[in-house]
């Protein structure tokens, strides 16, 4: 029995996330014989968890009278990346973004609204049923057009030639097989789940990095692309997602739904380091990637919540809308129960005490220093001025009612971005800047969108780019195939 139905394809797509599904469907719509490979048992990758995608000038924004300048976005993103992002890639992405939303909508993807996230612009097009809904709208169309999808099947090797040779491995049986393809589109989602690659390609302290993703981004696309001479470019960054609680007994993504996690790691409340000192204006969390950088600057970080702050968030609402909490003031009705359960279960990330001294001792930070920090912070709150870091007075909630809670913050990460140098057609380039004919990279495997820090100020740019670039690669491949 063979793994794939045919020996020869026009297009083989490696990965079935946002980039892979968009590429595969587009290539099938263009009349090609397409094989989409997915190494997991299920399709969708990390895209399944995404909430929405970036666009400017979309029909939804027009309906709402939202006017965001594409050139302003481009300039800001390129500046933000310290000119490591590619302005030409941004230009084409920005200019195609409204059409990208329209295409998805025409294919049946339902967009519920468009909004900002945190401090950002209203560029985030929220799809119904998360990315899962979008992926599972595109996929049946692909299959209906005769596209072939193999799950539990990895691409493990790629060789160049007039026809490329892709070696497949059935993950259930270990069996391998070669197929031929004129075009290969690498869309395997980056390397967040490959510890060895993270250690080599990034400077993050991996003991504190909490990958919150599909778990399948093991860098295969980059390895295949580099293996055929693709230029390594733009590695070194993950999309950091602010403070995150690490529960050794549960899969990391479960904390995404936890109000306790949001209260501890995603609100502009008091944070201290291993020395019991504040180190930043905590409202940096408005940009969760900046917050990740700030947290990484310290050896350890604890978020300190007192009972009155917890009660306030549980009854009157949070301090800052972010991610799942899209609006400021949303009520955290499960917060108190979740905290009580974590304390009862002796979870290693939570500390509870009836005085600040005792809390410090439990956390292992100098008690005198923490007492002084809290006292100074309470003075700032009383005066409505943060003389140290200038945090807005509305976030200066005093720490004064016991019991007190300390939460050890690690750093969440959603994905890596970058690794293969591509041009504006998503063709992979070699070390001399020449195109490797018929080899494309899309989504998180492609470099060009970021410097060392993701820009959530224009929300949705990562998943938006994945859908767009998959489609962009397949459209360019059509010219190549002709
Ligand atoms: C919780 C969460 C929320 C997010 N929210 C947003 C958001 O709202 N907006 C936004 O812009 N971004 C968001 N992101 C990021 C976004 O989801 C990703 O950037 C996007 O999914 C990238 O798409 P991709 O196709 O490159 O990779 P993925 O969607 O991860 O897909 C890659 C696929 O390739 C498969 N694969 C890997 N290796 C192989 C191989 N050798 N052979 C075959 N298949 C292989 C994987 O199993 C996976 O299914 C979020 C991410 C997470 C985790």
Short mmCIF file of C-alpha atoms and ligand atoms in Angstrom, two decimals:
data_model
loop_
_atom_site.label_atom_id
_atom_site.label_comp_id
_atom_site.label_asym_id
_atom_site.label_seq_id
_atom_site.Cartn_x
_atom_site.Cartn_y
_atom_site.Cartn_z
CA UNK A 1 0.00 0.00 0.00
CA UNK A 2 1.29 3.43 -0.85
CA UNK A 3 1.06 6.49 1.38
CA UNK A 4 0.04 8.99 -1.29
CA UNK A 5 -2.48 8.25 -4.04
CA UNK A 6 -0.23 9.50 -6.82
CA UNK A 7 3.48 9.61 -7.57
CA UNK A 8 3.45 13.08 -9.14
CA UNK A 9 1.80 16.31 -8.09
CA UNK A 10 1.90 19.84 -9.36
CA UNK A 11 2.06 21.23 -5.84
CA UNK A 12 2.93 19.66 -2.50
CA UNK A 13 2.08 21.80 0.53
CA UNK A 14 3.89 20.98 3.77
CA UNK A 15 1.61 21.82 6.71
CA UNK A 16 -2.12 22.40 7.04
CA UNK A 17 -2.22 25.53 9.19
CA UNK A 18 -3.37 28.93 8.00
CA UNK A 19 -0.65 29.20 5.36
CA UNK A 20 -0.92 25.59 4.21
CA UNK A 21 -4.70 25.54 3.87
CA UNK A 22 -4.78 28.86 1.99
CA UNK A 23 -2.00 27.68 -0.31
CA UNK A 24 -3.56 24.29 -0.95
CA UNK A 25 -7.02 25.63 -1.68
CA UNK A 26 -5.70 28.38 -3.96
CA UNK A 27 -3.52 25.91 -5.87
CA UNK A 28 -6.48 23.53 -6.23
CA UNK A 29 -8.73 26.37 -7.40
CA UNK A 30 -6.08 27.10 -10.02
CA UNK A 31 -6.62 23.60 -11.37
CA UNK A 32 -3.54 21.87 -9.98
CA UNK A 33 -3.04 18.39 -8.57
CA UNK A 34 -2.30 19.24 -4.96
CA UNK A 35 -1.14 17.17 -2.02
CA UNK A 36 -1.33 18.77 1.43
CA UNK A 37 0.66 17.07 4.17
CA UNK A 38 -0.07 17.33 7.86
CA UNK A 39 2.13 15.58 10.33
CA UNK A 40 -0.40 15.75 13.15
CA UNK A 41 -3.54 13.64 13.38
CA UNK A 42 -5.63 16.77 12.92
CA UNK A 43 -5.27 19.77 10.66
CA UNK A 44 -5.06 23.48 11.44
CA UNK A 45 -1.87 23.80 13.48
CA UNK A 46 -1.64 26.83 15.74
CA UNK A 47 -3.97 28.70 13.39
CA UNK A 48 -6.83 26.82 15.05
CA UNK A 49 -6.35 28.93 18.19
CA UNK A 50 -6.01 32.32 16.52
CA UNK A 51 -8.78 34.82 17.07
CA UNK A 52 -8.47 37.04 14.07
CA UNK A 53 -6.46 38.44 11.18
CA UNK A 54 -5.03 41.79 10.14
CA UNK A 55 -6.30 43.86 7.27
CA UNK A 56 -6.66 47.50 6.27
CA UNK A 57 -9.38 48.78 3.97
CA UNK A 58 -11.54 45.67 4.37
CA UNK A 59 -15.28 45.64 3.75
CA UNK A 60 -15.79 45.28 7.51
CA UNK A 61 -13.70 48.34 8.28
CA UNK A 62 -15.49 50.31 5.56
CA UNK A 63 -18.86 49.36 7.03
CA UNK A 64 -17.71 50.63 10.43
CA UNK A 65 -16.05 53.76 9.07
CA UNK A 66 -12.63 52.58 10.31
CA UNK A 67 -9.86 54.14 8.29
CA UNK A 68 -6.33 52.87 8.92
CA UNK A 69 -3.66 53.95 6.45
CA UNK A 70 -1.75 51.06 4.90
CA UNK A 71 1.34 53.20 4.42
CA UNK A 72 1.23 54.28 8.07
CA UNK A 73 1.02 50.61 9.10
CA UNK A 74 3.94 49.73 6.85
CA UNK A 75 6.08 52.57 8.20
CA UNK A 76 5.27 51.76 11.79
CA UNK A 77 5.96 48.05 11.40
CA UNK A 78 9.24 48.58 9.63
CA UNK A 79 10.35 51.14 12.24
CA UNK A 80 9.20 48.83 15.02
CA UNK A 81 11.40 46.07 13.56
CA UNK A 82 14.41 48.46 13.43
CA UNK A 83 14.32 47.92 9.66
CA UNK A 84 14.80 44.17 9.94
CA UNK A 85 11.35 43.63 8.43
CA UNK A 86 11.14 43.86 4.67
CA UNK A 87 9.22 46.95 3.56
CA UNK A 88 8.43 45.38 0.17
CA UNK A 89 6.87 42.34 1.81
CA UNK A 90 4.85 44.63 4.08
CA UNK A 91 3.76 46.78 1.12
CA UNK A 92 2.34 43.81 -0.77
CA UNK A 93 0.82 42.27 2.36
CA UNK A 94 -0.86 45.51 3.40
CA UNK A 95 -2.13 46.15 -0.13
CA UNK A 96 -3.50 42.60 -0.40
CA UNK A 97 -4.96 42.41 3.10
CA UNK A 98 -8.48 43.65 2.30
CA UNK A 99 -8.68 41.23 -0.63
CA UNK A 100 -7.41 38.49 1.70
CA UNK A 101 -10.35 39.05 4.06
CA UNK A 102 -12.72 39.24 1.10
CA UNK A 103 -11.39 35.97 -0.34
CA UNK A 104 -11.78 34.19 2.99
CA UNK A 105 -15.27 35.61 3.34
CA UNK A 106 -16.16 34.54 -0.21
CA UNK A 107 -14.92 31.04 0.64
CA UNK A 108 -17.36 31.01 3.55
CA UNK A 109 -15.29 32.16 6.53
CA UNK A 110 -17.48 34.24 8.80
CA UNK A 111 -16.03 37.38 10.35
CA UNK A 112 -17.88 38.56 13.44
CA UNK A 113 -16.33 41.98 13.94
CA UNK A 114 -13.24 44.10 13.55
CA UNK A 115 -11.52 45.60 16.58
CA UNK A 116 -8.29 46.77 18.18
CA UNK A 117 -6.41 44.84 20.81
CA UNK A 118 -4.95 46.67 23.75
CA UNK A 119 -3.59 49.97 22.51
CA UNK A 120 -3.52 48.98 18.87
CA UNK A 121 -5.40 49.94 15.74
CA UNK A 122 -8.72 48.37 14.74
CA UNK A 123 -7.18 45.91 12.27
CA UNK A 124 -8.12 42.64 13.96
CA UNK A 125 -10.81 40.79 11.98
CA UNK A 126 -12.29 38.28 14.39
CA UNK A 127 -13.51 35.11 12.79
CA UNK A 128 -16.34 32.95 14.06
CA UNK A 129 -15.17 29.81 15.83
CA UNK A 130 -11.56 31.04 16.05
CA UNK A 131 -9.08 30.05 13.35
CA UNK A 132 -10.48 26.54 13.66
CA UNK A 133 -13.67 27.79 12.03
CA UNK A 134 -11.73 29.35 9.17
CA UNK A 135 -9.50 26.32 8.58
CA UNK A 136 -12.44 23.96 8.62
CA UNK A 137 -14.28 26.12 6.12
CA UNK A 138 -11.41 26.10 3.61
CA UNK A 139 -10.51 22.45 3.95
CA UNK A 140 -13.76 20.87 2.67
CA UNK A 141 -13.52 23.13 -0.37
CA UNK A 142 -10.02 21.90 -1.05
CA UNK A 143 -11.13 18.29 -0.75
CA UNK A 144 -14.16 18.90 -2.95
CA UNK A 145 -11.89 20.19 -5.68
CA UNK A 146 -10.04 16.87 -5.62
CA UNK A 147 -7.18 18.00 -3.40
CA UNK A 148 -5.49 15.23 -1.45
CA UNK A 149 -4.87 15.60 2.28
CA UNK A 150 -2.71 13.21 4.24
CA UNK A 151 -2.77 13.59 8.01
CA UNK A 152 -0.27 11.86 10.29
CA UNK A 153 2.13 12.27 7.38
CA UNK A 154 5.28 14.38 7.58
CA UNK A 155 7.52 15.72 4.89
CA UNK A 156 10.93 14.62 6.11
CA UNK A 157 13.17 15.36 3.13
CA UNK A 158 13.26 17.56 0.05
CA UNK A 159 15.50 17.31 -2.98
CA UNK A 160 15.69 19.69 -5.90
CA UNK A 161 15.40 18.84 -9.57
CA UNK A 162 13.04 19.67 -12.43
CA UNK A 163 10.62 17.83 -10.27
CA UNK A 164 11.32 18.13 -6.58
CA UNK A 165 11.37 14.93 -4.55
CA UNK A 166 9.51 15.04 -1.27
CA UNK A 167 9.98 12.16 1.13
CA UNK A 168 6.88 11.43 3.17
CA UNK A 169 6.69 9.53 6.41
CA UNK A 170 3.54 7.95 7.75
CA UNK A 171 3.74 8.89 11.43
CA UNK A 172 1.64 5.91 12.49
CA UNK A 173 3.62 3.18 10.72
CA UNK A 174 7.00 4.82 10.18
CA UNK A 175 6.76 3.89 6.49
CA UNK A 176 8.40 6.32 4.03
CA UNK A 177 7.83 7.09 0.37
CA UNK A 178 8.95 9.61 -2.26
CA UNK A 179 6.62 11.74 -4.34
CA UNK A 180 7.48 14.21 -7.09
CA UNK A 181 6.24 17.79 -7.23
CA UNK A 182 6.87 20.73 -9.51
CA UNK A 183 6.24 23.13 -6.65
CA UNK A 184 6.74 22.73 -2.91
CA UNK A 185 5.24 25.21 -0.47
CA UNK A 186 6.77 25.05 3.01
CA UNK A 187 4.19 26.05 5.60
CA UNK A 188 5.14 24.01 8.64
CA UNK A 189 4.65 26.75 11.24
CA UNK A 190 8.11 27.56 12.63
CA UNK A 191 10.09 25.97 15.48
CA UNK A 192 8.54 26.98 18.81
CA UNK A 193 8.24 23.33 19.81
CA UNK A 194 11.81 22.34 18.99
CA UNK A 195 13.93 22.96 22.11
CA UNK A 196 17.18 22.29 20.31
CA UNK A 197 16.43 24.83 17.58
CA UNK A 198 15.16 27.39 20.10
CA UNK A 199 18.40 27.00 22.06
CA UNK A 200 20.44 27.46 18.89
CA UNK A 201 18.46 30.18 17.14
CA UNK A 202 17.21 32.36 20.06
CA UNK A 203 18.57 33.86 23.27
CA UNK A 204 15.55 33.03 25.42
CA UNK A 205 15.93 31.28 28.77
CA UNK A 206 13.95 28.22 27.78
CA UNK A 207 13.25 27.19 31.37
CA UNK A 208 10.92 30.22 31.54
CA UNK A 209 9.41 30.04 28.06
CA UNK A 210 5.93 28.48 27.98
CA UNK A 211 4.99 27.45 24.43
CA UNK A 212 1.25 27.91 23.99
CA UNK A 213 0.64 26.44 20.57
CA UNK A 214 -0.26 23.33 18.61
CA UNK A 215 2.95 21.67 19.83
CA UNK A 216 3.80 20.67 16.27
CA UNK A 217 6.02 23.54 15.17
CA UNK A 218 9.25 21.58 15.18
CA UNK A 219 11.11 23.53 12.54
CA UNK A 220 10.68 20.96 9.76
CA UNK A 221 9.86 23.55 7.11
CA UNK A 222 13.00 25.51 7.91
CA UNK A 223 15.14 22.39 7.94
CA UNK A 224 13.80 21.36 4.52
CA UNK A 225 14.27 24.87 3.12
CA UNK A 226 17.78 25.29 4.51
CA UNK A 227 18.59 21.78 3.25
CA UNK A 228 18.04 22.85 -0.36
CA UNK A 229 20.11 26.01 0.06
CA UNK A 230 17.48 28.45 1.36
CA UNK A 231 19.00 31.39 3.19
CA UNK A 232 18.60 31.36 6.93
CA UNK A 233 17.17 34.73 7.87
CA UNK A 234 15.17 36.32 10.63
CA UNK A 235 15.40 33.57 13.22
CA UNK A 236 15.74 34.48 16.89
CA UNK A 237 12.29 35.67 17.84
CA UNK A 238 9.14 34.18 19.27
CA UNK A 239 5.82 35.94 19.60
CA UNK A 240 6.05 36.46 23.37
CA UNK A 241 2.75 36.76 25.14
CA UNK A 242 3.43 38.55 28.44
CA UNK A 243 3.26 36.82 31.80
CA UNK A 244 2.04 33.23 31.91
CA UNK A 245 1.51 30.75 34.73
CA UNK A 246 3.20 27.39 34.37
CA UNK A 247 1.18 24.49 35.71
CA UNK A 248 3.24 21.31 35.45
CA UNK A 249 0.09 19.16 35.72
CA UNK A 250 -1.77 20.61 32.73
CA UNK A 251 -1.12 21.34 29.04
CA UNK A 252 0.00 24.95 28.73
CA UNK A 253 -2.88 26.08 26.48
CA UNK A 254 -5.39 25.43 29.29
CA UNK A 255 -4.17 28.57 31.06
CA UNK A 256 -5.35 30.60 28.07
CA UNK A 257 -8.88 30.24 29.42
CA UNK A 258 -7.94 30.93 33.03
CA UNK A 259 -9.07 34.21 34.55
CA UNK A 260 -6.40 33.73 37.21
CA UNK A 261 -3.75 33.63 34.47
CA UNK A 262 -5.14 36.82 32.94
CA UNK A 263 -5.31 38.55 36.33
CA UNK A 264 -1.76 37.53 37.25
CA UNK A 265 0.01 37.89 33.95
CA UNK A 266 -2.06 40.15 31.73
CA UNK A 267 -3.13 43.08 33.91
CA UNK A 268 -1.19 46.26 34.73
CA UNK A 269 -0.83 45.46 38.46
CA UNK A 270 2.21 45.25 40.70
CA UNK A 271 5.09 43.12 39.41
CA UNK A 272 8.34 42.58 41.32
CA UNK A 273 11.54 40.74 40.48
CA UNK A 274 13.71 38.31 42.42
CA UNK A 275 14.99 41.21 44.53
CA UNK A 276 11.51 42.35 45.49
CA UNK A 277 11.83 45.43 43.27
CA UNK A 278 9.57 46.84 40.61
CA UNK A 279 11.27 46.99 37.24
CA UNK A 280 8.81 48.44 34.71
CA UNK A 281 5.56 50.33 34.19
CA UNK A 282 3.41 47.22 34.28
CA UNK A 283 0.95 48.65 31.77
CA UNK A 284 3.56 47.52 29.23
CA UNK A 285 1.29 44.47 29.09
CA UNK A 286 -0.82 46.51 26.67
CA UNK A 287 1.81 45.30 24.21
CA UNK A 288 2.18 41.68 25.28
CA UNK A 289 5.38 41.19 23.28
CA UNK A 290 7.08 44.17 24.92
CA UNK A 291 5.91 42.76 28.24
CA UNK A 292 7.58 39.46 27.39
CA UNK A 293 10.85 41.30 26.76
CA UNK A 294 10.53 43.20 30.06
CA UNK A 295 9.84 40.00 31.99
CA UNK A 296 12.82 38.33 30.35
CA UNK A 297 15.06 41.15 31.59
CA UNK A 298 14.62 39.83 35.15
CA UNK A 299 15.65 36.47 36.58
CA UNK A 300 12.29 35.90 38.24
CA UNK A 301 9.05 37.86 38.29
CA UNK A 302 6.10 37.77 40.66
CA UNK A 303 2.80 39.48 40.23
CA UNK A 304 1.39 40.68 43.58
CA UNK A 305 -2.37 40.85 44.04
CA UNK A 306 -4.15 41.73 47.24
CA UNK A 307 -7.66 40.67 48.19
CA UNK A 308 -9.28 43.99 47.32
CA UNK A 309 -7.84 43.96 43.79
CA UNK A 310 -9.03 40.39 43.28
CA UNK A 311 -12.50 41.29 44.58
CA UNK A 312 -12.62 44.33 42.34
CA UNK A 313 -11.78 42.31 39.21
CA UNK A 314 -14.27 39.62 40.23
CA UNK A 315 -17.15 42.03 40.75
CA UNK A 316 -16.47 45.27 38.87
CA UNK A 317 -14.19 43.98 36.12
CA UNK A 318 -10.59 43.84 34.96
CA UNK A 319 -8.26 46.83 34.57
CA UNK A 320 -7.29 46.29 30.97
CA UNK A 321 -8.88 44.53 28.01
CA UNK A 322 -6.52 42.20 26.20
CA UNK A 323 -6.82 39.08 24.09
CA UNK A 324 -9.78 37.08 25.35
CA UNK A 325 -10.67 40.07 27.54
CA UNK A 326 -11.34 42.39 24.72
CA UNK A 327 -12.74 45.16 26.82
CA UNK A 328 -11.64 46.88 29.92
CA UNK A 329 -14.09 46.29 32.77
CA UNK A 330 -15.10 42.75 31.85
CA UNK A 331 -16.03 40.85 35.00
CA UNK A 332 -13.81 37.96 36.08
CA UNK A 333 -16.50 35.88 37.68
CA UNK A 334 -14.39 32.73 38.05
CA UNK A 335 -11.30 34.44 39.42
CA UNK A 336 -11.82 33.88 43.14
CA UNK A 337 -12.71 30.20 42.70
CA UNK A 338 -9.75 29.57 40.41
CA UNK A 339 -7.36 31.16 42.91
CA UNK A 340 -8.83 29.17 45.82
CA UNK A 341 -8.50 25.94 43.83
CA UNK A 342 -4.88 26.67 42.88
CA UNK A 343 -3.99 27.37 46.52
CA UNK A 344 -5.78 24.20 47.69
CA UNK A 345 -3.93 22.17 45.05
CA UNK A 346 -0.58 23.65 46.15
CA UNK A 347 0.19 24.75 42.61
CA UNK A 348 3.83 25.81 42.37
CA UNK A 349 3.06 29.16 40.73
CA UNK A 350 0.91 30.61 43.55
CA UNK A 351 1.82 31.88 47.03
CA UNK A 352 -0.61 33.11 49.68
CA UNK A 353 0.11 34.82 52.99
CA UNK A 354 -1.55 37.16 55.44
CA UNK A 355 1.36 39.62 55.43
CA UNK A 356 3.76 40.93 52.80
CA UNK A 357 6.77 39.69 54.86
CA UNK A 358 5.42 36.15 54.90
CA UNK A 359 4.57 36.33 51.20
CA UNK A 360 8.13 37.41 50.44
CA UNK A 361 9.52 34.53 52.48
CA UNK A 362 7.38 32.05 50.62
CA UNK A 363 8.43 33.42 47.25
CA UNK A 364 12.07 33.57 48.33
CA UNK A 365 12.52 37.32 47.74
CA UNK A 366 14.04 39.67 50.37
CA UNK A 367 11.18 40.49 52.77
CA UNK A 368 12.44 43.96 53.79
CA UNK A 369 12.78 44.96 50.15
CA UNK A 370 9.33 43.73 49.19
CA UNK A 371 7.75 45.52 52.15
CA UNK A 372 9.50 48.74 51.07
CA UNK A 373 8.44 48.26 47.45
CA UNK A 374 4.81 47.71 48.40
CA UNK A 375 4.85 50.69 50.77
CA UNK A 376 6.32 52.94 48.05
CA UNK A 377 3.83 51.61 45.50
CA UNK A 378 0.96 52.32 47.89
CA UNK A 379 2.24 55.89 48.24
CA UNK A 380 2.19 56.27 44.46
CA UNK A 381 -1.38 54.91 44.49
CA UNK A 382 -2.42 57.33 47.25
CA UNK A 383 -0.89 60.30 45.39
CA UNK A 384 -2.03 59.11 41.95
CA UNK A 385 1.51 59.49 40.57
CA UNK A 386 4.00 56.73 39.81
CA UNK A 387 7.26 58.60 40.41
CA UNK A 388 9.31 55.58 39.43
CA UNK A 389 8.04 54.46 36.02
CA UNK A 390 5.12 56.77 35.24
CA UNK A 391 2.31 54.22 35.17
CA UNK A 392 -1.09 55.74 34.56
CA UNK A 393 -2.86 56.51 37.86
CA UNK A 394 -5.86 54.40 36.88
CA UNK A 395 -3.71 51.29 37.19
CA UNK A 396 -2.18 52.21 40.56
CA UNK A 397 -4.25 49.91 42.79
CA UNK A 398 -2.85 49.79 46.33
CA UNK A 399 -1.77 46.48 47.86
CA UNK A 400 -3.29 46.71 51.33
CA UNK A 401 -5.81 44.00 52.10
CA UNK A 402 -4.75 40.49 53.05
CA UNK A 403 -4.54 37.75 52.31
CA UNK A 404 -1.92 38.62 49.73
CA UNK A 405 -1.09 36.53 46.68
CA UNK A 406 2.10 36.20 44.68
CA UNK A 407 2.07 34.55 41.25
CA UNK A 408 5.30 33.40 39.66
CA UNK A 409 5.25 34.62 36.07
CA UNK A 410 6.86 32.76 33.24
CA UNK A 411 6.66 34.00 29.67
CA UNK A 412 4.09 32.66 27.22
CA UNK A 413 4.92 32.31 23.51
CA UNK A 414 2.55 31.61 20.63
CA UNK A 415 4.92 30.87 17.76
CA UNK A 416 8.23 31.72 16.19
CA UNK A 417 8.27 33.85 13.05
CA UNK A 418 10.91 33.73 10.36
CA UNK A 419 13.72 31.48 9.21
CA UNK A 420 13.65 31.41 5.42
CA UNK A 421 14.45 34.43 3.29
CA UNK A 422 11.67 34.97 0.77
CA UNK A 423 10.90 37.58 -1.85
CA UNK A 424 7.53 39.30 -2.26
CA UNK A 425 6.22 36.23 -4.11
CA UNK A 426 7.17 34.03 -1.13
CA UNK A 427 9.78 32.27 -3.25
CA UNK A 428 12.68 31.03 -1.14
CA UNK A 429 16.00 32.70 -1.91
CA UNK A 430 19.46 31.24 -1.52
CA UNK A 431 22.51 32.83 0.06
CA UNK A 432 23.21 34.73 -3.16
CA UNK A 433 19.73 36.19 -3.28
CA UNK A 434 18.70 33.93 -6.14
CA UNK A 435 15.31 32.30 -6.20
CA UNK A 436 15.21 28.53 -5.67
CA UNK A 437 12.77 27.79 -8.46
CA UNK A 438 9.54 26.19 -7.36
CA UNK A 439 10.25 26.33 -3.62
CA UNK A 440 8.11 28.66 -1.52
CA UNK A 441 7.83 29.42 2.19
CA UNK A 442 4.77 30.89 3.85
CA UNK A 443 3.39 31.74 7.28
CA UNK A 444 5.75 31.39 10.20
CA UNK A 445 8.41 29.67 8.08
CA UNK A 446 8.90 32.84 6.02
CA UNK A 447 11.02 35.76 7.20
CA UNK A 448 10.33 39.42 6.54
CA UNK A 449 7.60 40.55 8.90
CA UNK A 450 9.42 41.22 12.15
CA UNK A 451 12.62 42.17 13.87
CA UNK A 452 13.15 40.65 17.30
CA UNK A 453 9.70 41.54 18.67
CA UNK A 454 6.19 40.94 17.36
CA UNK A 455 4.00 44.02 16.89
CA UNK A 456 0.57 43.47 18.48
CA UNK A 457 -0.22 47.14 17.99
CA UNK A 458 -1.54 46.04 14.57
CA UNK A 459 -3.35 42.95 15.75
CA UNK A 460 -3.72 39.90 13.56
CA UNK A 461 -0.63 40.41 11.42
CA UNK A 462 0.75 36.93 12.09
CA UNK A 463 -2.27 34.81 11.16
CA UNK A 464 -3.22 37.35 8.51
CA UNK A 465 0.18 36.96 6.93
CA UNK A 466 -0.10 33.17 7.10
CA UNK A 467 -3.34 33.11 5.11
CA UNK A 468 -2.14 35.82 2.74
CA UNK A 469 1.32 34.36 2.12
CA UNK A 470 0.02 30.84 1.54
CA UNK A 471 -2.30 32.24 -1.08
CA UNK A 472 0.38 34.53 -2.46
CA UNK A 473 2.78 31.60 -2.87
CA UNK A 474 0.14 29.50 -4.64
CA UNK A 475 -0.74 32.35 -7.01
CA UNK A 476 2.90 32.90 -7.93
CA UNK A 477 3.41 29.15 -8.29
CA UNK A 478 0.73 29.26 -10.98
CA UNK A 479 2.96 31.51 -13.09
CA UNK A 480 5.91 29.22 -12.47
CA UNK A 481 3.90 26.13 -13.41
CA UNK A 482 2.87 27.73 -16.70
C1 LIG B 1 -3.25 30.64 21.22
C2 LIG B 1 -2.84 31.38 19.99
C3 LIG B 1 -3.54 32.51 19.59
C4 LIG B 1 -3.15 33.20 18.45
N1 LIG B 1 -3.88 34.28 18.06
C5 LIG B 1 -3.53 34.93 16.95
C6 LIG B 1 -4.35 35.98 16.45
O1 LIG B 1 -5.45 36.25 16.96
N2 LIG B 1 -3.90 36.66 15.36
C7 LIG B 1 -2.70 36.38 14.76
O2 LIG B 1 -2.33 37.05 13.82
N3 LIG B 1 -1.96 35.33 15.16
C8 LIG B 1 -2.35 34.61 16.23
N4 LIG B 1 -1.61 33.53 16.61
C9 LIG B 1 -0.49 33.10 15.76
C10 LIG B 1 -1.03 32.31 14.54
O3 LIG B 1 -1.90 31.31 14.99
C11 LIG B 1 0.08 31.67 13.77
O4 LIG B 1 0.94 32.63 13.42
C12 LIG B 1 -0.42 30.99 12.49
O5 LIG B 1 -1.16 29.87 12.85
C13 LIG B 1 0.74 30.59 11.63
O6 LIG B 1 0.27 29.82 10.58
P1 LIG B 1 1.20 28.75 9.89
O7 LIG B 1 0.38 28.15 8.81
O8 LIG B 1 2.50 29.32 9.57
O9 LIG B 1 1.48 27.65 11.03
P2 LIG B 1 0.47 26.65 11.79
O10 LIG B 1 -0.90 27.23 11.81
O11 LIG B 1 1.08 26.31 13.08
O12 LIG B 1 0.48 25.37 10.85
C14 LIG B 1 1.63 24.60 10.60
C15 LIG B 1 1.22 23.15 10.38
O13 LIG B 1 2.31 22.43 9.81
C16 LIG B 1 2.32 21.13 10.35
N5 LIG B 1 3.65 20.53 10.15
C17 LIG B 1 4.78 20.82 10.83
N6 LIG B 1 5.80 20.09 10.34
C18 LIG B 1 5.30 19.33 9.34
C19 LIG B 1 5.87 18.37 8.46
N7 LIG B 1 7.16 18.03 8.50
N8 LIG B 1 5.07 17.76 7.55
C20 LIG B 1 3.73 18.06 7.50
N9 LIG B 1 3.15 18.97 8.32
C21 LIG B 1 3.93 19.60 9.22
C22 LIG B 1 1.96 21.34 11.79
O14 LIG B 1 1.52 20.16 12.40
C23 LIG B 1 0.87 22.42 11.67
O15 LIG B 1 -0.40 21.84 11.56
C24 LIG B 1 -2.01 32.79 17.72
C25 LIG B 1 -1.32 31.64 18.10
C26 LIG B 1 -1.74 30.92 19.21
C27 LIG B 1 -0.99 29.68 19.56
#
